[in-house]
Short mmCIF file of C-alpha atoms and ligand atoms in Angstrom, two decimals:
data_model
loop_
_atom_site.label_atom_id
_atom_site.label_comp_id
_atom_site.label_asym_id
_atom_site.label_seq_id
_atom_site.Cartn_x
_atom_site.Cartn_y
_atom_site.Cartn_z
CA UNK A 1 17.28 -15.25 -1.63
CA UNK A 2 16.24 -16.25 2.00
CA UNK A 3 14.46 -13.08 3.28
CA UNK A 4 10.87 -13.47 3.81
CA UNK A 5 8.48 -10.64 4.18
CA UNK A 6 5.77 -10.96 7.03
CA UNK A 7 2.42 -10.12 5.01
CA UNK A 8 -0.91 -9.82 5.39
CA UNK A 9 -1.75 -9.91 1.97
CA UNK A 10 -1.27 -9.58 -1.95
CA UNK A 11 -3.49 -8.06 -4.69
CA UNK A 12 -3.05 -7.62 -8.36
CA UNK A 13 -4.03 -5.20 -9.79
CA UNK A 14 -4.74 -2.39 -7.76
CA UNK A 15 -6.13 0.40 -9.32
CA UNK A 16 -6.44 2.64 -6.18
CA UNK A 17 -2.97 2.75 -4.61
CA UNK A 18 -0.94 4.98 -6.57
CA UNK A 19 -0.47 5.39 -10.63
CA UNK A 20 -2.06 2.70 -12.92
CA UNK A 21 -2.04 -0.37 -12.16
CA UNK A 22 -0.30 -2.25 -9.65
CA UNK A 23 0.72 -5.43 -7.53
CA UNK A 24 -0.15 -4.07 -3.94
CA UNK A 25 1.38 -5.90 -0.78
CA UNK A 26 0.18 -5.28 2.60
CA UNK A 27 2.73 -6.17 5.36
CA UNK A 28 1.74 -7.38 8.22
CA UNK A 29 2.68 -5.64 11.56
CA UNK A 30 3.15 -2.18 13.18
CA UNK A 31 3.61 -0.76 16.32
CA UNK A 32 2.23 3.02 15.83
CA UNK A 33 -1.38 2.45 16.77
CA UNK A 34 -2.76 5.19 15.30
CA UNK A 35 -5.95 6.21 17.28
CA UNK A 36 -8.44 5.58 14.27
CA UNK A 37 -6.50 3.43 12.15
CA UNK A 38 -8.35 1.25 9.77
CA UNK A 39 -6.09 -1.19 9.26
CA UNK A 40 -5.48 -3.41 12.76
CA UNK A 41 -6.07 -6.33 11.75
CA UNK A 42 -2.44 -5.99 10.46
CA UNK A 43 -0.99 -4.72 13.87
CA UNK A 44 0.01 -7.85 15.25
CA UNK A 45 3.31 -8.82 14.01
CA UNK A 46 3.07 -12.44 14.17
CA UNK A 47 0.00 -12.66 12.00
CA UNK A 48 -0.25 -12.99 8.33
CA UNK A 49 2.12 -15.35 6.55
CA UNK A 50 5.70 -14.95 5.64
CA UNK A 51 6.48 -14.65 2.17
CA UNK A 52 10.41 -15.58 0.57
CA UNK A 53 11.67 -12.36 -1.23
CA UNK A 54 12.45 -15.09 -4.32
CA UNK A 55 8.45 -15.72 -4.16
CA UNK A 56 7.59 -12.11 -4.28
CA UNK A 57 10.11 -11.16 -6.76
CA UNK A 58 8.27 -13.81 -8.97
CA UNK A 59 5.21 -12.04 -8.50
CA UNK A 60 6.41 -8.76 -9.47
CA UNK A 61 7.80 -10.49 -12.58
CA UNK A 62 3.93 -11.96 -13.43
CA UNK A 63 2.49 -8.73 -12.72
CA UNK A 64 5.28 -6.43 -15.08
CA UNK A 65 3.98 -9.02 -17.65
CA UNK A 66 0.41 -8.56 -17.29
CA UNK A 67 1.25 -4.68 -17.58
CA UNK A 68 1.39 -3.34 -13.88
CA UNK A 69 3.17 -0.06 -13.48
CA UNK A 70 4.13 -0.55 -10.01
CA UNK A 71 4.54 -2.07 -7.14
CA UNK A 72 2.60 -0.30 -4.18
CA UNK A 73 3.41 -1.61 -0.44
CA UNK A 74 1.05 -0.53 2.87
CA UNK A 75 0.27 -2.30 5.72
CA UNK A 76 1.14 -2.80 8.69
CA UNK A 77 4.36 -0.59 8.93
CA UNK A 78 6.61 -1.91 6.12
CA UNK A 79 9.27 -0.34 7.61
CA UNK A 80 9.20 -2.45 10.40
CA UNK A 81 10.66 -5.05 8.33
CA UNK A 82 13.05 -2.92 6.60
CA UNK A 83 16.25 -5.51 5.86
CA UNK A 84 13.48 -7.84 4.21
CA UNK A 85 11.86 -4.74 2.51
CA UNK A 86 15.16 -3.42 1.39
CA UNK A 87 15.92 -7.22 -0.15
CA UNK A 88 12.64 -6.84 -1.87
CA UNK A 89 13.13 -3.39 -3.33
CA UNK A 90 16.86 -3.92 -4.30
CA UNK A 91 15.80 -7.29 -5.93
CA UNK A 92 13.54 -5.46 -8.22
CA UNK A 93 15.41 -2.53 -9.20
CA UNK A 94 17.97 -5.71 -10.28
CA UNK A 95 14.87 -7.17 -12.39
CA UNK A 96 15.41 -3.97 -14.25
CA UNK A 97 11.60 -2.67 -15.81
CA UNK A 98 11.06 -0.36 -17.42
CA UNK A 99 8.47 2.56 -16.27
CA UNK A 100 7.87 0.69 -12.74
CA UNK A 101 7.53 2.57 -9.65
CA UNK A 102 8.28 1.49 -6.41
CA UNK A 103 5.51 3.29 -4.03
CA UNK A 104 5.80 2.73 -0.18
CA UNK A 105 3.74 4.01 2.43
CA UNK A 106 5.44 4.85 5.93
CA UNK A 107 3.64 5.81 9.42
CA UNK A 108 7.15 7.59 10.49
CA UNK A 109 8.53 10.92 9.68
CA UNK A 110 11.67 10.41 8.23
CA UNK A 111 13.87 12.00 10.94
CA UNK A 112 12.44 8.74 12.87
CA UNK A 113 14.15 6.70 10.88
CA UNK A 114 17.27 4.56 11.15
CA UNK A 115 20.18 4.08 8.93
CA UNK A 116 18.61 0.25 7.79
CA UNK A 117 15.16 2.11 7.26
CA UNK A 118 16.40 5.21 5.41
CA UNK A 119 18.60 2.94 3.21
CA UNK A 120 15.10 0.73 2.26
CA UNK A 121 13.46 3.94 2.35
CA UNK A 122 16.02 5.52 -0.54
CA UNK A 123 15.07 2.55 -2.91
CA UNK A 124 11.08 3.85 -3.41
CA UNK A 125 10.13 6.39 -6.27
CA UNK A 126 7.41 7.36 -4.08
CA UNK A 127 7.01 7.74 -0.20
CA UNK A 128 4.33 8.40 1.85
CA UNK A 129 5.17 9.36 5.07
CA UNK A 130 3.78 9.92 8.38
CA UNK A 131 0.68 8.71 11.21
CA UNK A 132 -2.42 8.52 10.47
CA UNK A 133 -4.35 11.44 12.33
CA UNK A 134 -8.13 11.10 12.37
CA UNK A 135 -8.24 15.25 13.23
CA UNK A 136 -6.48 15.96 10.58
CA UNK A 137 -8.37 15.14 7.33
CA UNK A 138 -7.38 15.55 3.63
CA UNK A 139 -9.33 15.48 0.29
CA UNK A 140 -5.75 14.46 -1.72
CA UNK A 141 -5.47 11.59 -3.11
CA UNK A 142 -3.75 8.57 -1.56
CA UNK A 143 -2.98 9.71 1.73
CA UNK A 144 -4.98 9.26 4.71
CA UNK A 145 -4.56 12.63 6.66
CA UNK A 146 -3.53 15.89 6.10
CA UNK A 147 -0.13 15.70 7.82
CA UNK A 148 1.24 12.67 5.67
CA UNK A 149 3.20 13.54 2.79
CA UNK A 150 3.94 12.58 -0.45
CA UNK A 151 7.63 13.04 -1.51
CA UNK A 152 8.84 12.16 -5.35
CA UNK A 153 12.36 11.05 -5.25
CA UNK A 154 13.19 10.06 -8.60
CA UNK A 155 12.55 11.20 -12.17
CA UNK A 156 9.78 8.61 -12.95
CA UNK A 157 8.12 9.42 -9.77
CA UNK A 158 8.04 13.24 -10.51
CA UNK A 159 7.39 12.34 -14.01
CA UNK A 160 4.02 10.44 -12.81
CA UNK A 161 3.23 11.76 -9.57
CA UNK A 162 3.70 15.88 -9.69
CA UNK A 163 0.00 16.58 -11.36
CA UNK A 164 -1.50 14.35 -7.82
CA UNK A 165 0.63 16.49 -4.98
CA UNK A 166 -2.30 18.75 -4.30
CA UNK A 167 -5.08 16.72 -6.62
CA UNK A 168 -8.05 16.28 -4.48
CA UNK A 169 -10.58 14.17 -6.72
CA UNK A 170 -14.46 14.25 -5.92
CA UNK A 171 -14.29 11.59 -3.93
CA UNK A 172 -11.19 9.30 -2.72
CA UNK A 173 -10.26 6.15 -5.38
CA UNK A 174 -12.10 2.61 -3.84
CA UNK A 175 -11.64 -0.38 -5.33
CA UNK A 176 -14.13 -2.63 -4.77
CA UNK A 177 -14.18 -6.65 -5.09
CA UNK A 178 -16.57 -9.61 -4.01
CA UNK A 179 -15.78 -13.49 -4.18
CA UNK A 180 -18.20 -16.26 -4.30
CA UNK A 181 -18.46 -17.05 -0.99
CA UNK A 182 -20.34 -13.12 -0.44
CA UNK A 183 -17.74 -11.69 1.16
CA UNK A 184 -16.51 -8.73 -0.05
CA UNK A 185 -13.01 -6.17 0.29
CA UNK A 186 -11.88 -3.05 -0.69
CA UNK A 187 -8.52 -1.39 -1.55
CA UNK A 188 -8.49 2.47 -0.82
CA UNK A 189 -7.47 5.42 1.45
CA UNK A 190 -11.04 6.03 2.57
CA UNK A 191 -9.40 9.25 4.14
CA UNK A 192 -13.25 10.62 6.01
CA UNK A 193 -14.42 8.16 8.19
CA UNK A 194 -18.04 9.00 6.58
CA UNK A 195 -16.47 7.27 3.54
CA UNK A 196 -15.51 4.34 5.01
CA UNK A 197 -18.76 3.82 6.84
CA UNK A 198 -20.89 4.67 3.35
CA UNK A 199 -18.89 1.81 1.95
CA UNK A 200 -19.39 -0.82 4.67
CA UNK A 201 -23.36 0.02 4.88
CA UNK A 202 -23.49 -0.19 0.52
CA UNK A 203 -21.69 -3.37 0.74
CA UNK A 204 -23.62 -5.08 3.50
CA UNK A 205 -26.91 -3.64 2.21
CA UNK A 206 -26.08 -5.86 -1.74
CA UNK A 207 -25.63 -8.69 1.18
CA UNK A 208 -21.91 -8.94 1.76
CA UNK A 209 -19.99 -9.94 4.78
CA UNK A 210 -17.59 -6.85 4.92
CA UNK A 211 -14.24 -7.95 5.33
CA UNK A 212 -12.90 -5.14 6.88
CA UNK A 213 -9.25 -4.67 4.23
CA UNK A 214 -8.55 -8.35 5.82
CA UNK A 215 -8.24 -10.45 2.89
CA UNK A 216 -6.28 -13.45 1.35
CA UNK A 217 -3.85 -13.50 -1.07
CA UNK A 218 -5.92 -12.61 -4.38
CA UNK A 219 -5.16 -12.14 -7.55
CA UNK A 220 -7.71 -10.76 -10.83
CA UNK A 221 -5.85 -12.12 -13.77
S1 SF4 B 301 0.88 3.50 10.67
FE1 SF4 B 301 -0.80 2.82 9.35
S2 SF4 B 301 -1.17 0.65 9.91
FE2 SF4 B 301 0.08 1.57 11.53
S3 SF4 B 301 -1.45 2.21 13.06
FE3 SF4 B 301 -1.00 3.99 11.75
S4 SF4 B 301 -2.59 3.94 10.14
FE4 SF4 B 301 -2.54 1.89 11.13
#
């Protein structure tokens, strides 16, 4: 498969993405500049690395055998890339697990979308759609702002996903990590921006360099 997927980076497991646990891929790239957005470091399309479809598709496989029940992708805008995306999702449906979803977050409606990006967007169980708006804020879980919606497209994703449409827990799902070298990331949808800065100051006050959600490739297996 010669696709390659600009990315910015690659987690297993996530735990705060979507249901259970999950290989998480952050694209790298997107043109929306949302006013507030707490992701820029992925903005610029020519950072990150690029990543063969083949290689990822591997890492999908290592993760369904460790017991992942998805595979979530953010970014960046991963429908930017949407033939490479689309080679991605299509190569996994192909792998053929069982009780997998296939979540993928979107900053466009989808009446923005064109015939490649609705075709990559039909192979997700779960989409999230829409901007980020910093006005607009939400308690529910795994989106960002009140505007962005969650839409269930298949039976697994319904199966899994109904009992979180309107769930707002206490206080949005962070996953938290530190390496050796004191710096610390986090995996979330920190959707107040209170949130966000309670988790920078608690981070940087047990002596980590905050790494913004700019990480490398990592992997907790
Ligand atoms: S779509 Fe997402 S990554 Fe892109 S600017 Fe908006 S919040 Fe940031």
């Amino acid at each position: 498969m010669t696709e390659s997927l600009r990315l910015a980076r690659a987690h297993f497991p996530v735990t705060a993405l979507g249901y259970g646990r999950r290989l998480g891929l952050w694209v790298q790239g997107c043109p929306l500049a949302c006013p507030g957005c707490i992701a820029k470091d992925t903005w610029d399309p020519d950072g990150g690395v690029a990543a063969g479809v083949g290689e990822l598709l591997d890492d999908v496989r290592r993760a369904a055998e460790a017991g992942a029940d998805g595979l979530t992708v953010s970014g960046g805008e991963p429908l930017r890339q949407a033939r490479a995306l689309g080679a991605l999702l299509n190569g996994v449906r192909e792998i053929g697990l069982d009780d997998f979803d296939l979540l993928v977050y979107t900053g466009y409606e989808l009446a923005e979308l064109d015939d490649e990006q609705r075709g990559t967007a039909a192979l997700a169980d779960v989409l999230i759609t829409g901007r980020y708006v910093a006005a607009a804020p939400t308690g529910r879980i795994w989106r960002g702002s009140a505007n962005q919606e969650m839409l269930l497209r298949t039976p697994l994703a319904r199966a899994r996903y109904t009992e979180f449409l309107e769930y707002e827990p206490p206080a949005p799902p962070i996953q938290v990590g530190a390496g050796p070298d004191g710096r610390a990331w986090w995996v979330g949808v920190p959707n107040r921006a209170e949130t966000r800065r309670e988790l920078d100051r608690a981070l940087a006050a047990l002596g980590y360099t905050v790494e913004s959600v700019s990480w490398r490739r990592t992997r907790d297996r």
